[in-house]
Backbone as JSON Lines, residues from 0, in Angstrom:
{"i":0,"aa":"X","n":[48.41,-133.03,-3.85],"ca":[48.63,-131.74,-3.2],"c":[49.96,-131.15,-3.65]}
{"i":1,"aa":"X","n":[50.03,-129.82,-3.68],"ca":[51.28,-129.14,-3.96],"c":[51.33,-127.85,-3.15]}
{"i":2,"aa":"X","n":[52.51,-127.28,-3.05],"ca":[52.68,-126.12,-2.19],"c":[51.83,-124.92,-2.62]}
{"i":3,"aa":"X","n":[51.71,-124.73,-3.92],"ca":[50.93,-123.59,-4.41],"c":[49.48,-123.73,-3.98]}
{"i":4,"aa":"X","n":[48.92,-124.94,-4.16],"ca":[47.53,-125.17,-3.77],"c":[47.38,-125.09,-2.25]}
{"i":5,"aa":"X","n":[48.33,-125.65,-1.52],"ca":[48.26,-125.6,-0.06],"c":[48.26,-124.16,0.46]}
{"i":6,"aa":"X","n":[49.04,-123.3,-0.17],"ca":[49.09,-121.91,0.28],"c":[47.71,-121.25,0.12]}
{"i":7,"aa":"X","n":[47.04,-121.58,-0.98],"ca":[45.69,-121.04,-1.21],"c":[44.72,-121.59,-0.17]}
{"i":8,"aa":"X","n":[44.75,-122.91,0.02],"ca":[43.83,-123.56,0.95],"c":[44.0,-123.03,2.37]}
{"i":9,"aa":"X","n":[45.26,-122.9,2.81],"ca":[45.47,-122.48,4.2],"c":[45.33,-120.98,4.4]}
{"i":10,"aa":"X","n":[45.31,-120.23,3.31],"ca":[44.88,-118.84,3.4],"c":[43.4,-118.79,3.75]}
{"i":11,"aa":"X","n":[42.63,-119.69,3.15],"ca":[41.2,-119.77,3.44],"c":[40.93,-120.36,4.83]}
{"i":12,"aa":"X","n":[41.75,-121.33,5.24],"ca":[41.55,-121.97,6.53],"c":[41.93,-121.07,7.7]}
{"i":13,"aa":"X","n":[42.91,-120.19,7.51],"ca":[43.52,-119.47,8.63],"c":[42.53,-118.75,9.55]}
{"i":14,"aa":"X","n":[41.48,-118.09,9.04],"ca":[40.57,-117.38,9.96],"c":[39.74,-118.29,10.85]}
{"i":15,"aa":"X","n":[39.52,-119.54,10.4],"ca":[38.61,-120.43,11.13],"c":[39.27,-121.71,11.61]}
{"i":16,"aa":"X","n":[40.55,-121.86,11.39],"ca":[41.23,-123.12,11.7],"c":[41.06,-123.51,13.17]}
{"i":17,"aa":"X","n":[41.28,-122.57,14.07],"ca":[41.19,-122.89,15.5],"c":[39.78,-123.3,15.92]}
{"i":18,"aa":"X","n":[38.78,-122.76,15.25],"ca":[37.39,-123.1,15.58],"c":[37.13,-124.58,15.35]}
{"i":19,"aa":"X","n":[37.72,-125.12,14.29],"ca":[37.49,-126.53,13.94],"c":[38.52,-127.47,14.54]}
{"i":20,"aa":"X","n":[39.78,-127.05,14.59],"ca":[40.86,-127.98,14.9],"c":[41.65,-127.66,16.17]}
{"i":21,"aa":"X","n":[41.15,-126.74,16.98],"ca":[41.78,-126.49,18.27],"c":[40.72,-126.38,19.36]}
{"i":22,"aa":"X","n":[39.69,-127.17,19.24],"ca":[38.63,-127.26,20.24],"c":[38.23,-128.73,20.39]}
{"i":23,"aa":"X","n":[37.45,-129.03,21.42],"ca":[36.9,-130.37,21.57],"c":[37.93,-131.47,21.62]}
{"i":24,"aa":"X","n":[37.69,-132.53,20.86],"ca":[38.59,-133.69,20.88],"c":[39.95,-133.36,20.28]}
{"i":25,"aa":"X","n":[39.99,-132.42,19.34],"ca":[41.28,-132.01,18.79],"c":[42.13,-131.32,19.85]}
{"i":26,"aa":"X","n":[41.51,-130.47,20.63],"ca":[42.22,-129.77,21.69],"c":[42.77,-130.75,22.72]}
{"i":27,"aa":"X","n":[41.96,-131.72,23.1],"ca":[42.39,-132.71,24.08],"c":[43.53,-133.57,23.54]}
{"i":28,"aa":"X","n":[43.45,-133.92,22.25],"ca":[44.51,-134.73,21.63],"c":[45.82,-133.96,21.57]}
{"i":29,"aa":"X","n":[45.76,-132.7,21.19],"ca":[46.97,-131.88,21.14],"c":[47.58,-131.75,22.54]}
{"i":30,"aa":"X","n":[46.73,-131.54,23.53],"ca":[47.2,-131.41,24.9],"c":[47.93,-132.67,25.34]}
{"i":31,"aa":"X","n":[47.35,-133.84,25.07],"ca":[47.97,-135.11,25.43],"c":[49.28,-135.31,24.67]}
{"i":32,"aa":"X","n":[49.32,-134.85,23.44],"ca":[50.5,-135.06,22.6],"c":[51.71,-134.28,23.09]}
{"i":33,"aa":"X","n":[51.48,-133.11,23.67],"ca":[52.62,-132.23,23.93],"c":[52.86,-131.85,25.38]}
{"i":34,"aa":"X","n":[51.87,-131.9,26.24],"ca":[52.13,-131.44,27.6],"c":[53.06,-132.38,28.36]}
{"i":35,"aa":"X","n":[53.13,-133.66,27.96],"ca":[54.01,-134.61,28.63],"c":[55.18,-135.03,27.73]}
{"i":36,"aa":"X","n":[55.49,-134.22,26.75],"ca":[56.57,-134.57,25.83],"c":[57.93,-134.26,26.46]}
{"i":37,"aa":"X","n":[58.99,-134.92,25.95],"ca":[60.31,-134.86,26.6],"c":[61.12,-133.6,26.27]}
{"i":38,"aa":"X","n":[60.63,-132.44,26.73],"ca":[61.4,-131.21,26.57],"c":[62.21,-130.96,27.83]}
{"i":39,"aa":"X","n":[63.42,-130.42,27.65],"ca":[64.26,-130.07,28.78],"c":[64.64,-128.61,28.67]}
{"i":40,"aa":"X","n":[64.73,-127.97,29.8],"ca":[65.02,-126.54,29.83],"c":[66.28,-126.2,29.03]}
{"i":41,"aa":"X","n":[66.17,-125.16,28.2],"ca":[67.31,-124.7,27.42],"c":[67.46,-125.36,26.07]}
{"i":42,"aa":"X","n":[66.65,-126.34,25.76],"ca":[66.78,-127.03,24.47],"c":[66.38,-126.14,23.3]}
{"i":43,"aa":"X","n":[67.01,-126.4,22.16],"ca":[66.61,-125.75,20.92],"c":[65.54,-126.61,20.27]}
{"i":44,"aa":"X","n":[64.39,-126.0,20.03],"ca":[63.23,-126.73,19.51],"c":[62.78,-126.11,18.2]}
{"i":45,"aa":"X","n":[62.53,-126.96,17.2],"ca":[61.98,-126.51,15.93],"c":[60.58,-127.07,15.77]}
{"i":46,"aa":"X","n":[59.62,-126.19,15.53],"ca":[58.25,-126.6,15.26],"c":[58.01,-126.44,13.77]}
{"i":47,"aa":"X","n":[57.83,-127.56,13.08],"ca":[57.66,-127.56,11.63],"c":[56.17,-127.56,11.3]}
{"i":48,"aa":"X","n":[55.73,-126.56,10.56],"ca":[54.31,-126.45,10.27],"c":[53.53,-126.0,11.48]}
{"i":49,"aa":"X","n":[53.91,-124.85,12.02],"ca":[53.32,-124.39,13.28],"c":[51.86,-123.99,13.12]}
{"i":50,"aa":"X","n":[51.44,-123.7,11.89],"ca":[50.05,-123.31,11.67],"c":[49.68,-122.07,12.48]}
{"i":51,"aa":"X","n":[48.56,-122.15,13.2],"ca":[48.11,-121.03,14.01],"c":[48.73,-121.03,15.41]}
{"i":52,"aa":"X","n":[49.65,-121.97,15.66],"ca":[50.33,-122.01,16.94],"c":[49.64,-122.84,18.0]}
{"i":53,"aa":"X","n":[48.75,-123.75,17.58],"ca":[47.98,-124.55,18.55],"c":[48.89,-125.37,19.47]}
{"i":54,"aa":"X","n":[49.96,-125.94,18.93],"ca":[50.87,-126.76,19.74],"c":[51.66,-125.91,20.74]}
{"i":55,"aa":"X","n":[51.94,-124.69,20.37],"ca":[52.76,-123.84,21.24],"c":[52.1,-123.57,22.59]}
{"i":56,"aa":"X","n":[50.78,-123.71,22.63],"ca":[50.07,-123.51,23.88],"c":[50.42,-124.57,24.91]}
{"i":57,"aa":"X","n":[50.94,-125.72,24.44],"ca":[51.23,-126.84,25.34],"c":[52.73,-127.09,25.48]}
{"i":58,"aa":"X","n":[53.52,-126.19,24.93],"ca":[54.97,-126.27,25.05],"c":[55.44,-125.08,25.87]}
{"i":59,"aa":"X","n":[56.19,-125.33,26.93],"ca":[56.66,-124.25,27.81],"c":[57.82,-123.52,27.13]}
{"i":60,"aa":"X","n":[57.45,-122.67,26.19],"ca":[58.47,-122.0,25.38],"c":[59.27,-120.97,26.17]}
{"i":61,"aa":"X","n":[58.81,-120.61,27.36],"ca":[59.56,-119.66,28.18],"c":[60.88,-120.25,28.65]}
{"i":62,"aa":"X","n":[60.98,-121.59,28.66],"ca":[62.21,-122.25,29.11],"c":[62.97,-122.91,27.97]}
{"i":63,"aa":"X","n":[62.53,-122.64,26.73],"ca":[63.13,-123.27,25.56],"c":[63.49,-122.21,24.53]}
{"i":64,"aa":"X","n":[64.37,-122.59,23.62],"ca":[64.73,-121.74,22.48],"c":[63.96,-122.27,21.28]}
{"i":65,"aa":"X","n":[62.79,-121.66,21.0],"ca":[61.86,-122.2,20.02],"c":[61.89,-121.42,18.71]}
{"i":66,"aa":"X","n":[62.01,-122.15,17.63],"ca":[61.85,-121.61,16.28],"c":[60.64,-122.3,15.66]}
{"i":67,"aa":"X","n":[59.74,-121.52,15.07],"ca":[58.53,-122.08,14.48],"c":[58.42,-121.64,13.02]}
{"i":68,"aa":"X","n":[58.18,-122.61,12.14],"ca":[58.09,-122.29,10.72],"c":[56.75,-122.74,10.15]}
{"i":69,"aa":"X","n":[56.35,-122.09,9.07],"ca":[55.17,-122.53,8.32],"c":[55.28,-121.98,6.9]}
{"i":70,"aa":"X","n":[54.72,-122.73,5.96],"ca":[54.76,-122.31,4.56],"c":[53.72,-121.23,4.27]}
{"i":71,"aa":"X","n":[52.62,-121.25,5.02],"ca":[51.53,-120.29,4.8],"c":[51.76,-119.03,5.61]}
{"i":72,"aa":"X","n":[51.9,-117.89,4.97],"ca":[52.09,-116.64,5.73],"c":[50.88,-116.28,6.57]}
{"i":73,"aa":"X","n":[49.7,-116.66,6.09],"ca":[48.48,-116.33,6.83],"c":[48.4,-117.12,8.14]}
{"i":74,"aa":"X","n":[48.71,-118.42,8.07],"ca":[48.71,-119.23,9.29],"c":[49.8,-118.75,10.23]}
{"i":75,"aa":"X","n":[50.96,-118.45,9.68],"ca":[52.09,-117.99,10.5],"c":[51.76,-116.69,11.22]}
{"i":76,"aa":"X","n":[51.07,-115.79,10.54],"ca":[50.71,-114.52,11.16],"c":[49.73,-114.71,12.32]}
{"i":77,"aa":"X","n":[48.88,-115.74,12.22],"ca":[47.98,-116.05,13.33],"c":[48.78,-116.48,14.55]}
{"i":78,"aa":"X","n":[49.79,-117.33,14.32],"ca":[50.63,-117.78,15.43],"c":[51.42,-116.61,16.03]}
{"i":79,"aa":"X","n":[51.96,-115.76,15.17],"ca":[52.72,-114.6,15.65],"c":[51.87,-113.71,16.55]}
{"i":80,"aa":"X","n":[50.63,-113.5,16.14],"ca":[49.74,-112.63,16.9],"c":[49.45,-113.22,18.28]}
{"i":81,"aa":"X","n":[49.29,-114.55,18.34],"ca":[49.01,-115.21,19.62],"c":[50.19,-115.09,20.59]}
{"i":82,"aa":"X","n":[51.4,-115.16,20.03],"ca":[52.59,-115.22,20.88],"c":[53.52,-114.03,20.62]}
{"i":83,"aa":"X","n":[52.9,-112.87,20.44],"ca":[53.68,-111.68,20.09],"c":[54.62,-111.24,21.21]}
{"i":84,"aa":"X","n":[54.3,-111.62,22.44],"ca":[55.13,-111.21,23.57],"c":[56.12,-112.3,23.99]}
{"i":85,"aa":"X","n":[56.23,-113.35,23.19],"ca":[57.14,-114.45,23.52],"c":[58.49,-114.26,22.83]}
{"i":86,"aa":"X","n":[59.41,-115.16,23.14],"ca":[60.74,-115.13,22.51],"c":[60.82,-116.07,21.32]}
{"i":87,"aa":"X","n":[59.69,-116.61,20.89],"ca":[59.66,-117.56,19.77],"c":[60.05,-116.85,18.48]}
{"i":88,"aa":"X","n":[60.89,-117.5,17.69],"ca":[61.27,-116.98,16.38],"c":[60.37,-117.61,15.32]}
{"i":89,"aa":"X","n":[59.63,-116.79,14.58],"ca":[58.73,-117.27,13.54],"c":[59.33,-116.98,12.17]}
{"i":90,"aa":"X","n":[59.35,-118.0,11.31],"ca":[59.94,-117.86,9.97],"c":[59.04,-118.54,8.95]}
{"i":91,"aa":"X","n":[58.79,-117.87,7.85],"ca":[58.08,-118.53,6.75],"c":[59.08,-119.43,6.01]}
{"i":92,"aa":"X","n":[58.78,-120.71,5.92],"ca":[59.74,-121.66,5.36],"c":[59.01,-122.93,4.91]}
{"i":93,"aa":"X","n":[59.59,-123.58,3.93],"ca":[59.05,-124.83,3.4],"c":[59.58,-126.01,4.21]}
{"i":94,"aa":"X","n":[58.67,-126.86,4.69],"ca":[59.07,-128.05,5.47],"c":[59.91,-129.02,4.65]}
{"i":95,"aa":"X","n":[59.83,-128.91,3.33],"ca":[60.58,-129.81,2.45],"c":[61.98,-129.3,2.17]}
{"i":96,"aa":"X","n":[62.27,-128.09,2.62],"ca":[63.59,-127.5,2.39],"c":[63.93,-126.59,3.58]}
{"i":97,"aa":"X","n":[64.28,-127.22,4.68],"ca":[64.57,-126.46,5.9],"c":[65.91,-125.74,5.77]}
{"i":98,"aa":"X","n":[65.88,-124.46,5.99],"ca":[67.08,-123.64,5.83],"c":[67.86,-123.57,7.15]}
{"i":99,"aa":"X","n":[68.25,-124.76,7.63],"ca":[69.03,-124.87,8.86],"c":[70.17,-125.85,8.62]}
{"i":100,"aa":"X","n":[71.24,-125.69,9.38],"ca":[72.36,-126.61,9.29],"c":[71.98,-127.98,9.83]}
{"i":101,"aa":"X","n":[72.73,-128.99,9.44],"ca":[72.55,-130.33,9.99],"c":[72.7,-130.29,11.51]}
{"i":102,"aa":"X","n":[71.88,-131.11,12.18],"ca":[72.0,-131.32,13.64],"c":[71.96,-130.0,14.41]}
{"i":103,"aa":"X","n":[70.96,-129.18,14.09],"ca":[70.84,-127.85,14.72],"c":[69.93,-127.84,15.94]}
{"i":104,"aa":"X","n":[69.05,-128.84,16.09],"ca":[68.02,-128.79,17.12],"c":[68.03,-130.04,18.0]}
{"i":105,"aa":"X","n":[67.66,-129.82,19.26],"ca":[67.53,-130.93,20.21],"c":[66.23,-131.69,19.99]}
{"i":106,"aa":"X","n":[65.18,-130.95,19.64],"ca":[63.86,-131.54,19.42],"c":[63.24,-130.9,18.18]}
{"i":107,"aa":"X","n":[62.62,-131.72,17.36],"ca":[61.85,-131.24,16.22],"c":[60.41,-131.72,16.39]}
{"i":108,"aa":"X","n":[59.48,-130.8,16.26],"ca":[58.06,-131.11,16.39],"c":[57.4,-131.01,15.02]}
{"i":109,"aa":"X","n":[56.67,-132.05,14.64],"ca":[55.91,-132.03,13.39],"c":[54.47,-132.39,13.7]}
{"i":110,"aa":"X","n":[53.61,-131.39,13.75],"ca":[52.2,-131.63,14.11],"c":[51.31,-131.41,12.9]}
{"i":111,"aa":"X","n":[50.62,-132.48,12.5],"ca":[49.72,-132.43,11.35],"c":[50.41,-131.81,10.14]}
{"i":112,"aa":"X","n":[51.65,-132.2,9.93],"ca":[52.42,-131.68,8.8],"c":[52.66,-132.73,7.73]}
{"i":113,"aa":"X","n":[52.92,-133.98,8.13],"ca":[53.19,-135.02,7.14],"c":[51.98,-135.27,6.26]}
{"i":114,"aa":"X","n":[50.8,-135.04,6.8],"ca":[49.57,-135.28,6.04],"c":[49.18,-134.11,5.14]}
{"i":115,"aa":"X","n":[49.95,-133.02,5.17],"ca":[49.6,-131.88,4.32],"c":[50.67,-131.51,3.31]}
{"i":116,"aa":"X","n":[51.91,-131.95,3.53],"ca":[52.97,-131.58,2.58],"c":[52.88,-132.44,1.31]}
{"i":117,"aa":"X","n":[53.36,-131.93,0.18],"ca":[53.32,-132.71,-1.06],"c":[54.17,-133.97,-1.02]}
{"i":118,"aa":"X","n":[55.25,-133.96,-0.21],"ca":[56.17,-135.08,-0.17],"c":[56.55,-135.39,1.29]}
{"i":119,"aa":"X","n":[55.77,-136.25,1.97],"ca":[56.05,-136.54,3.38],"c":[57.41,-137.19,3.6]}
{"i":120,"aa":"X","n":[57.9,-137.97,2.62],"ca":[59.22,-138.58,2.76],"c":[60.3,-137.51,2.89]}
{"i":121,"aa":"X","n":[60.21,-136.49,2.06],"ca":[61.2,-135.41,2.11],"c":[61.1,-134.64,3.42]}
{"i":122,"aa":"X","n":[59.88,-134.47,3.92],"ca":[59.7,-133.77,5.2],"c":[60.36,-134.55,6.33]}
{"i":123,"aa":"X","n":[60.19,-135.86,6.34],"ca":[60.82,-136.7,7.36],"c":[62.34,-136.62,7.24]}
{"i":124,"aa":"X","n":[62.85,-136.69,6.02],"ca":[64.3,-136.6,5.81],"c":[64.86,-135.3,6.37]}
{"i":125,"aa":"X","n":[64.15,-134.21,6.14],"ca":[64.62,-132.91,6.61],"c":[64.58,-132.83,8.14]}
{"i":126,"aa":"X","n":[63.53,-133.38,8.75],"ca":[63.47,-133.39,10.21],"c":[64.62,-134.19,10.8]}
{"i":127,"aa":"X","n":[64.9,-135.34,10.22],"ca":[66.0,-136.17,10.69],"c":[67.34,-135.45,10.5]}
{"i":128,"aa":"X","n":[67.48,-134.76,9.39],"ca":[68.74,-134.07,9.1],"c":[69.05,-132.99,10.13]}
{"i":129,"aa":"X","n":[68.04,-132.22,10.53],"ca":[68.32,-131.05,11.37],"c":[68.3,-131.37,12.87]}
{"i":130,"aa":"X","n":[67.85,-132.57,13.26],"ca":[67.86,-132.91,14.68],"c":[69.2,-133.51,15.07]}
{"i":131,"aa":"X","n":[69.62,-133.26,16.29],"ca":[70.91,-133.76,16.76],"c":[70.85,-135.26,17.06]}
{"i":132,"aa":"X","n":[71.98,-135.96,17.01],"ca":[72.01,-137.35,17.46],"c":[71.48,-137.46,18.89]}
{"i":133,"aa":"X","n":[70.66,-138.46,19.12],"ca":[69.95,-138.67,20.39],"c":[68.83,-137.66,20.61]}
{"i":134,"aa":"X","n":[68.63,-136.77,19.65],"ca":[67.52,-135.83,19.73],"c":[66.21,-136.49,19.32]}
{"i":135,"aa":"X","n":[65.11,-135.85,19.69],"ca":[63.78,-136.42,19.44],"c":[63.03,-135.68,18.34]}
{"i":136,"aa":"X","n":[62.26,-136.44,17.6],"ca":[61.29,-135.9,16.65],"c":[59.91,-136.31,17.16]}
{"i":137,"aa":"X","n":[59.09,-135.32,17.49],"ca":[57.76,-135.6,18.03],"c":[56.73,-135.34,16.94]}
{"i":138,"aa":"X","n":[56.01,-136.37,16.57],"ca":[55.01,-136.28,15.51],"c":[53.61,-136.45,16.09]}
{"i":139,"aa":"X","n":[52.7,-135.62,15.65],"ca":[51.27,-135.8,15.92],"c":[50.57,-135.64,14.59]}
{"i":140,"aa":"X","n":[49.95,-136.73,14.13],"ca":[49.39,-136.67,12.78],"c":[48.36,-137.78,12.6]}
{"i":141,"aa":"X","n":[47.7,-137.73,11.44],"ca":[46.72,-138.76,11.09],"c":[47.33,-139.7,10.07]}
{"i":142,"aa":"X","n":[47.09,-140.99,10.28],"ca":[47.69,-142.0,9.42],"c":[46.67,-143.08,9.08]}
{"i":143,"aa":"X","n":[46.96,-143.8,8.02],"ca":[46.17,-144.97,7.66],"c":[46.42,-146.07,8.7]}
{"i":144,"aa":"X","n":[45.56,-147.09,8.76],"ca":[45.76,-148.19,9.71],"c":[47.14,-148.82,9.56]}
{"i":145,"aa":"X","n":[47.68,-149.32,10.67],"ca":[49.01,-149.91,10.67],"c":[49.11,-151.09,9.71]}
{"i":146,"aa":"X","n":[48.03,-151.83,9.57],"ca":[48.06,-153.0,8.68],"c":[47.93,-152.62,7.22]}
{"i":147,"aa":"X","n":[47.78,-151.32,6.95],"ca":[47.71,-150.86,5.58],"c":[46.36,-151.04,4.91]}
{"i":148,"aa":"X","n":[45.4,-151.56,5.64],"ca":[44.08,-151.81,5.06],"c":[43.2,-150.56,5.2]}
{"i":149,"aa":"X","n":[43.0,-149.89,4.1],"ca":[42.19,-148.67,4.08],"c":[40.81,-149.02,3.54]}
{"i":150,"aa":"X","n":[39.77,-148.58,4.21],"ca":[38.42,-148.91,3.79],"c":[38.11,-148.33,2.42]}
{"i":151,"aa":"X","n":[37.14,-148.92,1.77],"ca":[36.72,-148.44,0.44],"c":[36.24,-146.99,0.53]}
{"i":152,"aa":"X","n":[35.55,-146.67,1.62],"ca":[35.06,-145.3,1.8],"c":[36.21,-144.31,1.88]}
{"i":153,"aa":"X","n":[37.23,-144.64,2.69],"ca":[38.38,-143.74,2.82],"c":[39.13,-143.61,1.5]}
{"i":154,"aa":"X","n":[39.25,-144.72,0.78],"ca":[39.93,-144.66,-0.52],"c":[39.2,-143.71,-1.47]}
{"i":155,"aa":"X","n":[37.88,-143.76,-1.44],"ca":[37.09,-142.91,-2.34],"c":[37.12,-141.44,-1.89]}
{"i":156,"aa":"X","n":[37.21,-141.24,-0.57],"ca":[37.21,-139.87,-0.05],"c":[38.6,-139.22,-0.1]}
{"i":157,"aa":"X","n":[39.64,-140.04,-0.15],"ca":[41.01,-139.52,-0.05],"c":[41.31,-138.41,-1.05]}
{"i":158,"aa":"X","n":[41.04,-138.58,-2.36],"ca":[41.35,-137.48,-3.29],"c":[40.48,-136.25,-3.09]}
{"i":159,"aa":"X","n":[39.29,-136.44,-2.57],"ca":[38.41,-135.3,-2.33],"c":[38.91,-134.5,-1.13]}
{"i":160,"aa":"X","n":[39.22,-135.22,-0.05],"ca":[39.72,-134.54,1.16],"c":[41.05,-133.86,0.89]}
{"i":161,"aa":"X","n":[41.87,-134.45,0.02],"ca":[43.16,-133.84,-0.32],"c":[42.98,-132.43,-0.89]}
{"i":162,"aa":"X","n":[41.87,-132.19,-1.57],"ca":[41.61,-130.87,-2.13],"c":[41.42,-129.81,-1.04]}
{"i":163,"aa":"X","n":[41.1,-130.28,0.18],"ca":[40.95,-129.36,1.3],"c":[42.24,-129.22,2.09]}
{"i":164,"aa":"X","n":[43.33,-129.84,1.6],"ca":[44.64,-129.59,2.18],"c":[45.19,-130.65,3.1]}
{"i":165,"aa":"X","n":[44.66,-131.89,3.05],"ca":[45.2,-132.93,3.92],"c":[44.99,-134.31,3.31]}
{"i":166,"aa":"X","n":[45.85,-135.23,3.69],"ca":[45.82,-136.6,3.18],"c":[45.48,-137.55,4.32]}
{"i":167,"aa":"X","n":[44.47,-138.41,4.11],"ca":[44.06,-139.34,5.16],"c":[44.57,-140.75,4.89]}
{"i":168,"aa":"X","n":[45.46,-140.9,3.91],"ca":[45.86,-142.24,3.51],"c":[47.33,-142.58,3.68]}
{"i":169,"aa":"X","n":[48.09,-141.77,4.43],"ca":[49.52,-142.04,4.61],"c":[49.72,-143.17,5.61]}
{"i":170,"aa":"X","n":[50.5,-144.16,5.22],"ca":[50.83,-145.27,6.11],"c":[52.18,-144.99,6.75]}
{"i":171,"aa":"X","n":[52.17,-144.74,8.06],"ca":[53.4,-144.36,8.74],"c":[54.44,-145.46,8.7]}
{"i":172,"aa":"X","n":[54.01,-146.71,8.84],"ca":[54.94,-147.83,8.86],"c":[55.71,-147.92,7.55]}
{"i":173,"aa":"X","n":[55.04,-147.71,6.45],"ca":[55.72,-147.71,5.15],"c":[56.62,-146.49,5.02]}
{"i":174,"aa":"X","n":[56.13,-145.35,5.49],"ca":[56.89,-144.11,5.39],"c":[58.21,-144.18,6.15]}
{"i":175,"aa":"X","n":[58.17,-144.69,7.37],"ca":[59.36,-144.65,8.23],"c":[60.31,-145.82,7.97]}
{"i":176,"aa":"X","n":[59.86,-146.84,7.27],"ca":[60.65,-148.06,7.09],"c":[62.03,-147.78,6.48]}
{"i":177,"aa":"X","n":[62.09,-146.82,5.58],"ca":[63.37,-146.55,4.91],"c":[64.34,-145.74,5.77]}
{"i":178,"aa":"X","n":[63.86,-145.28,6.92],"ca":[64.7,-144.44,7.78],"c":[65.05,-145.1,9.11]}
{"i":179,"aa":"X","n":[64.72,-146.38,9.25],"ca":[64.94,-147.04,10.53],"c":[66.43,-147.23,10.86]}
{"i":180,"aa":"X","n":[67.29,-147.05,9.88],"ca":[68.72,-147.06,10.18],"c":[69.17,-145.73,10.78]}
{"i":181,"aa":"X","n":[68.3,-144.72,10.7],"ca":[68.64,-143.39,11.21],"c":[67.91,-143.05,12.5]}
{"i":182,"aa":"X","n":[66.73,-143.64,12.71],"ca":[65.94,-143.33,13.9],"c":[65.37,-144.61,14.51]}
{"i":183,"aa":"X","n":[64.97,-144.51,15.76],"ca":[64.23,-145.58,16.4],"c":[62.94,-145.01,16.97]}
{"i":184,"aa":"X","n":[61.92,-145.84,17.02],"ca":[60.62,-145.41,17.54],"c":[60.59,-145.64,19.04]}
{"i":185,"aa":"X","n":[60.43,-144.57,19.81],"ca":[60.4,-144.67,21.27],"c":[59.0,-144.6,21.84]}
{"i":186,"aa":"X","n":[58.08,-144.07,21.07],"ca":[56.7,-143.98,21.54],"c":[55.77,-143.96,20.34]}
{"i":187,"aa":"X","n":[54.65,-144.66,20.46],"ca":[53.65,-144.67,19.4],"c":[52.31,-144.96,20.06]}
{"i":188,"aa":"X","n":[51.52,-143.92,20.28],"ca":[50.25,-144.09,20.97],"c":[49.11,-143.46,20.17]}
{"i":189,"aa":"X","n":[47.97,-144.09,20.23],"ca":[46.76,-143.56,19.59],"c":[46.15,-142.5,20.49]}
{"i":190,"aa":"X","n":[45.74,-141.38,19.9],"ca":[45.19,-140.28,20.68],"c":[43.75,-139.95,20.34]}
{"i":191,"aa":"X","n":[43.31,-140.27,19.11],"ca":[41.99,-139.81,18.71],"c":[41.48,-140.64,17.54]}
{"i":192,"aa":"X","n":[40.17,-140.83,17.51],"ca":[39.52,-141.59,16.43],"c":[40.21,-142.94,16.23]}
{"i":193,"aa":"X","n":[40.26,-143.69,17.34],"ca":[40.95,-144.98,17.38],"c":[42.43,-144.78,17.11]}
{"i":194,"aa":"X","n":[42.96,-145.36,16.04],"ca":[44.4,-145.21,15.75],"c":[44.68,-144.24,14.61]}
{"i":195,"aa":"X","n":[43.67,-143.47,14.22],"ca":[43.88,-142.56,13.09],"c":[44.85,-141.45,13.45]}
{"i":196,"aa":"X","n":[44.65,-140.83,14.63],"ca":[45.55,-139.77,15.09],"c":[46.48,-140.36,16.14]}
{"i":197,"aa":"X","n":[47.78,-140.24,15.88],"ca":[48.77,-140.86,16.75],"c":[49.87,-139.87,17.13]}
{"i":198,"aa":"X","n":[50.43,-140.1,18.32],"ca":[51.64,-139.39,18.75],"c":[52.79,-140.37,18.63]}
{"i":199,"aa":"X","n":[53.82,-139.97,17.91],"ca":[54.98,-140.83,17.69],"c":[56.24,-140.04,18.04]}
{"i":200,"aa":"X","n":[57.1,-140.64,18.83],"ca":[58.39,-140.02,19.14],"c":[59.5,-140.87,18.53]}
{"i":201,"aa":"X","n":[60.28,-140.23,17.68],"ca":[61.45,-140.86,17.07],"c":[62.7,-140.29,17.72]}
{"i":202,"aa":"X","n":[63.7,-141.13,17.93],"ca":[64.99,-140.66,18.43],"c":[66.06,-140.95,17.38]}
{"i":203,"aa":"X","n":[66.85,-139.94,17.08],"ca":[67.89,-140.1,16.06],"c":[69.05,-140.92,16.61]}
{"i":204,"aa":"X","n":[69.43,-141.92,15.86],"ca":[70.53,-142.79,16.26],"c":[71.86,-142.04,16.16]}
{"i":205,"aa":"X","n":[72.84,-142.5,16.9],"ca":[74.18,-141.93,16.82],"c":[75.04,-142.79,15.89]}
{"i":206,"aa":"X","n":[76.07,-142.2,15.36],"ca":[76.98,-142.97,14.53],"c":[76.48,-143.19,13.12]}
């Protein structure tokens, strides 16, 4: 996957994304992921890869200072239209190159973003960089099994599914291992399709 291809794919996805990925079990999983998340009134929150704004429905943005970014202008415009009367700041931006100062946000949200960016390691690095010490990074995404054992079927389907704008083979344990000196895992729960879709909360270490 690359950004140029992703922009094309998500231009095509934008009119129908909510029909497929914000209903049914996806809707319930998103609700579970965010309605009980550790937001506090007045916090500065960054939503990375906001897409059509599905997560924003479960975040009480009226009590938060929310900035939402996405690389796809078409997806971003869908979110803007949904929340046109809110105080949310929407910006077109690359998750791999966040144009914010270090330690700018109390909470960073990454929903279904690590599985779509060309370089998930860089996306994690950027999230860690812009969150404050003791701040939280809330992830909701699809990952390979924790033991790293991917079925033959998934291995064969992985390059095909990637053409539609997402990766089903990222191993979170391998991904986060290089950053454990910077963050700690405070929550890791399965939300959908056994352990494929998980909610993970990372807290940035101090010092």
